[in-house]
């Protein structure tokens, strides 16, 4: 079972079981964000988490195995088309140089890791219309000179 | 004076004056993130803020005028090359579908606005190496049916 | 049933039943434009509308379910090839800067929403050859400063 | 004087003179939309209109000449980057097939002309936030068989 | 039956029946050029022509139906690879500006329609080697000002 | 003097002198189509023609020299943007396979030369709107087997 | 049987029969280079050659028919990836302008035909390591003026 | 003096002096093909050759220095546009797999070097029209296993 | 059995048998790096190695045959997406000119072969976090002049 | 002084002074590889190193300042064209999946850092032709789950 088949199986079982990503994350003992990304095939789970997710969803050990496989991260559109994801792409390009300026000012020359990295997505209530509140934390990695 | 010339003038004056983005933001009465993006030419400032920034930097009213012009937002590389910005591009593509799943689960079909939007970048102290802490808040906009 | 299969099923049933988009829209209680876009897989319908559309077309609940799924909006050609759609692409590029100038003059810096958005397509009779009359209405969203 | 220099001269004189596109259009005897597109270099003006525009703006006959030159319509970004223009690009791709379906149903096989074409952009007042109201009219052209 | 399947069926039946495009065009009551383009899926036929073509080729009414469907015109290679078609692409790019100059001189600002359009391909006998003689006629459409 | 400077000089002198492409072609002793393409830098002229064109336009021998240089044929947009030229690009892609079918049926496997090639552009009067009439003649070149 | 299936059948039969391209070429009465290119689907064979090749390989008349079909020449990678083919692509780009200079000096303005063309590939023994010796002959075609 | 300026200086002096590539090559003590590629900036010359070329052309030691600089080989069009060079690009793609098959059959798995490589371009007289005769020799390099 | 099927078969058998790349390499009598690349379809193995690998993995002679086939090296993403491989792509672009400078200084004008080439990947223990230690050795090939 | 001007100044002074990268690296107190990359504008130097490099080269403090600026890492060709750098690009794509397999087997899921990273380039003497010996060391970074 490859990652694409695993993803379809998980999404179908989630819908059928009326489960939320929080329910699945609780079984995995991880955050909804990471758990969801693993179920979509972009991260892997450790054995304990993978087994718990498969059991909660009533899926076979094939799914648990596929969840543990190290993924090959790839995407089809170099520029995303879905409006929700494109807005993020736009944000990275409109504010990319700003982010670079501010990180360099605070930390020096280096990057914010996309590997040692966490993300949290919440609802932020607002009388003018609720907002999506995102918290991202990435380790600063200074460029090494040698 | 166009936005590119304005940006060079601001960066040179900032370096020469030993000012931080917080100093400039304080003069503008805005956040460092928004102020920096306006100085880089990706947003505009209202007259009062533009004048204050130009004065703090010891720059002419041409710069203040240019800061008030509505920008034409554009970028050269559809896929960013600088490692710091690429890591964000990678994050959007690795986690884009995850973000879509979680926002749709919480809010229904719609997007997170990149227009009614704020961003904050902080240092998060960590004994294993300090981290870049980012907070983003974008208004949820449901798709309209008609 | 995924969106592509749903689309084929709807188009086949529509042809077989000799129905127009207005007929289907009436069942959905929505405009022909929005209803058509949902049947083509680019928007979703609420349960009541989805069920009514499926019933009118004599299709299974699988179709009704698929109509309710939140779509992943994507397109194959970054530059459209079909002459009808290319003419719109050309219009956006020839008049894009004009539209930007006029909206900025009237409303200030911001965008016209493609989410809180409606479109209507009508026949405009004309002795020199009938015309396609299009009315688009998108909410103005000012850029937020912070 | 080429179209790019002409455009810069017109925009500078417009700003300096505190004129609106409606003012300039009135001098040209045309709509603000068409007049603006010609001043940006994407259409040409007839001699009378070109002269009147140059005079109103206090510009030389070089500008009037350049306004009358037939343009070479071109754009740099095959996918627009500015958020305002991108939203239109997105709209064309999300709704392109819908537009095609509805025009074909009403008119038969053919296209909506981007040459014999008009566009009008207005403010639509709305208590929940004003909207951009756009009216487009393009002649239907049936495919010729032979 | 979609256009791709229809095309394969027509080409196979044509080869099997030893028919020429002129034979098929005669049945359709149209030119070989237009008839061929419709059989390849790039135009549609009216019912009478479609039925006559299907009958001549000994094909089912499914083929006749598919011939009547309005096509979605698309192509895979933005730059053609087959040498015969590439030579035309090269011709358009080498002589494009020349064509534009001469049409503008003769007709004013506008285009030559690719919709109200005919094409004829003939053998031109020549002792130094026969030539392909092509006649194209497209309606001139002036840009509308408004 | 390179080809780009030569082209600007020729176009300016032509405008200033109120000359048509036919006038210039007559001086060159060639067709307007070929002469125009050489003046735009996409072909070269023999010495006699080049000198005659430069003299008619009142230009220096630098221009005559530049007209005789063998050109490096290149174009910026792999997909043309100007509507007039794009319509030809569209025509090549919509009818490319049709052209290939008909040439192969008549001549066998081979191509129509874009080198041993002529083109003529005329006005075709038509009560429903005049048409652009184009005649192209290219030598058929059979693929060699060996 | 399409060209892709034909190619697989020929390659399998060649491997199974332990035949070389020279053996197959001998049956076809043509060079190994041309015969190989036809078997790979990039050229067609005349009936006699096609039949002889199919017989030698013990393949059906379907293969012989497919070998006679006029090919649609296409390739997937606009920049080849396989190192052997990329080296040729690199050679064309590094030496392309040199080839153009030398052909223009010797022959005047024109091209070297890729249609009336032959190629031969041989081993060139060399004590420092054997070399691939390639001989290409293409007819010079002068640009026609008219 | 960079390679682009050097190239312009060499081409101008060559034209002015009425020299052929053979004349220049003789001075360099190398083939016309290699000498031409070095003068166009795609290879470097050893000191003796560079000095001799500069002297023959009556150019300064700056040119001789620039001829000795190791080049950065680059090209603008990933797919060549000039018809002469495009025909070579087409040849590489039409015959690339054939070349690979024949080299692998004769030599085993490996490549033909584009570094240890020579090329010769000659006129091949032919009553049906002279031909360009090209001889290429590249060292075969077997893939190393380890 | 093609290379893609072979790769799947090898990876499945390796997982099932609990073997490491070192185990497989030992059977092949080659390094883990080269053996792995051959099993992934990017190199071929000699008969002895191929047979030994197939036997160790308990796979059929079809796999052994496929391992001996000369590969067509190709990749889907011209810019890799997987973060691990992208980091290498980034390294080549950030340090490419540095590598060129240092090789040219040490060896003169030429390249480092990617054909006569070896690579070794090891763990380098480090108290601050273990490192990937890579050793690459490629034969220097000087550009030939002629 | 920007990075591009700095690079030209350094390269010219290096050539003029007859210095090697090792000489400059010794002044900087760093490796030749890192020092070279900083001089080419792809890394920055600390003040002490930057001053020492500028002094050794006899360049102004402007150069020393520019060497200390944090770079914006960018490159023009997404696929490198220079043969030396392309060979590395090819190596990354041919062996990318192999590298991923072996790192994952040894370290688990994660990447090899291109930030905490060193590279060393040496001559490896070999009777069959000297080789370029490259040693790369990058910290392994495991994907974080949360």
GROMACS .gro file of N, CA, C and O in nm, chain G residues 90 92-98, chain H residues 3 6-7 34-44 69-76, chain I residues 109 143, chain J residues 81-83:
model
  140
  966UNK      N    1   2.395   1.970  -2.487
  966UNK     CA    2   2.496   2.067  -2.443
  966UNK      C    3   2.584   2.110  -2.560
  966UNK      O    4   2.612   2.229  -2.579
  968UNK      N    5   2.507   2.117  -2.874
  968UNK     CA    6   2.431   2.205  -2.965
  968UNK      C    7   2.428   2.348  -2.911
  968UNK      O    8   2.436   2.444  -2.987
  969UNK      N    9   2.420   2.362  -2.779
  969UNK     CA   10   2.412   2.496  -2.722
  969UNK      C   11   2.548   2.561  -2.709
  969UNK      O   12   2.561   2.681  -2.728
  970UNK      N   13   2.651   2.481  -2.675
  970UNK     CA   14   2.785   2.539  -2.665
  970UNK      C   15   2.837   2.576  -2.804
  970UNK      O   16   2.897   2.682  -2.823
  971UNK      N   17   2.812   2.489  -2.904
  971UNK     CA   18   2.868   2.512  -3.038
  971UNK      C   19   2.766   2.564  -3.139
  971UNK      O   20   2.801   2.580  -3.256
  972UNK      N   21   2.642   2.589  -3.096
  972UNK     CA   22   2.539   2.631  -3.192
  972UNK      C   23   2.576   2.757  -3.268
  972UNK      O   24   2.563   2.764  -3.391
  973UNK      N   25   2.623   2.857  -3.198
  973UNK     CA   26   2.657   2.982  -3.264
  973UNK      C   27   2.780   2.964  -3.354
  973UNK      O   28   2.792   3.027  -3.459
  974UNK      N   29   2.873   2.876  -3.312
  974UNK     CA   30   2.990   2.845  -3.396
  974UNK      C   31   2.946   2.780  -3.527
  974UNK      O   32   2.993   2.816  -3.636
 1025UNK      N   33   3.382   3.853  -2.171
 1025UNK     CA   34   3.372   3.771  -2.292
 1025UNK      C   35   3.276   3.833  -2.395
 1025UNK      O   36   3.299   3.822  -2.516
 1028UNK      N   37   3.459   4.111  -2.566
 1028UNK     CA   38   3.562   4.049  -2.650
 1028UNK      C   39   3.502   3.998  -2.781
 1028UNK      O   40   3.555   4.021  -2.889
 1029UNK      N   41   3.390   3.930  -2.768
 1029UNK     CA   42   3.323   3.874  -2.887
 1029UNK      C   43   3.287   3.985  -2.987
 1029UNK      O   44   3.312   3.971  -3.107
 1056UNK      N   45   3.719   2.525  -3.347
 1056UNK     CA   46   3.755   2.556  -3.209
 1056UNK      C   47   3.788   2.705  -3.194
 1056UNK      O   48   3.746   2.769  -3.098
 1057UNK      N   49   3.862   2.759  -3.289
 1057UNK     CA   50   3.899   2.900  -3.281
 1057UNK      C   51   3.775   2.988  -3.279
 1057UNK      O   52   3.766   3.083  -3.200
 1058UNK      N   53   3.680   2.958  -3.367
 1058UNK     CA   54   3.557   3.036  -3.371
 1058UNK      C   55   3.485   3.028  -3.237
 1058UNK      O   56   3.441   3.129  -3.183
 1059UNK      N   57   3.474   2.907  -3.179
 1059UNK     CA   58   3.402   2.893  -3.051
 1059UNK      C   59   3.471   2.973  -2.941
 1059UNK      O   60   3.405   3.030  -2.854
 1060UNK      N   61   3.604   2.979  -2.945
 1060UNK     CA   62   3.676   3.059  -2.844
 1060UNK      C   63   3.651   3.208  -2.866
 1060UNK      O   64   3.634   3.284  -2.770
 1061UNK      N   65   3.648   3.250  -2.993
 1061UNK     CA   66   3.623   3.392  -3.021
 1061UNK      C   67   3.480   3.433  -2.984
 1061UNK      O   68   3.453   3.549  -2.953
 1062UNK      N   69   3.389   3.336  -2.988
 1062UNK     CA   70   3.251   3.364  -2.948
 1062UNK      C   71   3.233   3.352  -2.796
 1062UNK      O   72   3.126   3.376  -2.743
 1063UNK      N   73   3.339   3.311  -2.726
 1063UNK     CA   74   3.335   3.312  -2.579
 1063UNK      C   75   3.298   3.180  -2.517
 1063UNK      O   76   3.272   3.175  -2.397
 1064UNK      N   77   3.298   3.071  -2.594
 1064UNK     CA   78   3.256   2.942  -2.539
 1064UNK      C   79   3.374   2.849  -2.510
 1064UNK      O   80   3.352   2.737  -2.463
 1065UNK      N   81   3.497   2.890  -2.542
 1065UNK     CA   82   3.617   2.816  -2.505
 1065UNK      C   83   3.725   2.918  -2.476
 1065UNK      O   84   3.706   3.037  -2.503
 1066UNK      N   85   3.839   2.873  -2.422
 1066UNK     CA   86   3.948   2.968  -2.402
 1066UNK      C   87   4.065   2.928  -2.492
 1066UNK      O   88   4.074   2.812  -2.536
 1091UNK      N   89   4.077   3.374  -2.069
 1091UNK     CA   90   3.995   3.349  -1.950
 1091UNK      C   91   3.910   3.224  -1.969
 1091UNK      O   92   3.857   3.199  -2.076
 1092UNK      N   93   3.897   3.145  -1.862
 1092UNK     CA   94   3.812   3.024  -1.870
 1092UNK      C   95   3.668   3.070  -1.876
 1092UNK      O   96   3.621   3.145  -1.789
 1093UNK      N   97   3.592   3.025  -1.973
 1093UNK     CA   98   3.457   3.078  -1.990
 1093UNK      C   99   3.355   3.016  -1.894
 1093UNK      O  100   3.374   2.904  -1.847
 1094UNK      N  101   3.249   3.090  -1.870
 1094UNK     CA  102   3.129   3.040  -1.804
 1094UNK      C  103   3.030   3.016  -1.918
 1094UNK      O  104   2.976   3.110  -1.974
 1095UNK      N  105   3.011   2.891  -1.953
 1095UNK     CA  106   2.929   2.858  -2.071
 1095UNK      C  107   2.781   2.869  -2.036
 1095UNK      O  108   2.733   2.799  -1.948
 1096UNK      N  109   2.713   2.958  -2.104
 1096UNK     CA  110   2.570   2.971  -2.076
 1096UNK      C  111   2.497   3.009  -2.203
 1096UNK      O  112   2.557   3.057  -2.298
 1097UNK      N  113   2.367   2.985  -2.207
 1097UNK     CA  114   2.287   3.022  -2.323
 1097UNK      C  115   2.152   3.066  -2.273
 1097UNK      O  116   2.105   3.024  -2.166
 1098UNK      N  117   2.088   3.150  -2.349
 1098UNK     CA  118   1.965   3.214  -2.304
 1098UNK      C  119   1.843   3.126  -2.327
 1098UNK      O  120   1.759   3.109  -2.239
 1277UNK      N  121   4.104   2.460  -1.713
 1277UNK     CA  122   3.968   2.457  -1.767
 1277UNK      C  123   3.925   2.314  -1.795
 1277UNK      O  124   3.997   2.240  -1.865
 1311UNK      N  125   3.907   2.032  -2.105
 1311UNK     CA  126   3.849   2.060  -2.236
 1311UNK      C  127   3.957   2.038  -2.342
 1311UNK      O  128   4.069   2.086  -2.328
 1395UNK      N  129   2.376   2.572  -1.674
 1395UNK     CA  130   2.421   2.544  -1.811
 1395UNK      C  131   2.571   2.513  -1.817
 1395UNK      O  132   2.611   2.431  -1.898
 1396UNK      N  133   2.652   2.578  -1.737
 1396UNK     CA  134   2.795   2.550  -1.747
 1396UNK      C  135   2.821   2.402  -1.723
 1396UNK      O  136   2.773   2.347  -1.622
 1397UNK      N  137   2.897   2.337  -1.813
 1397UNK     CA  138   2.915   2.192  -1.802
 1397UNK      C  139   2.966   2.146  -1.665
 1397UNK      O  140   2.922   2.044  -1.613
   0.00000   0.00000   0.00000
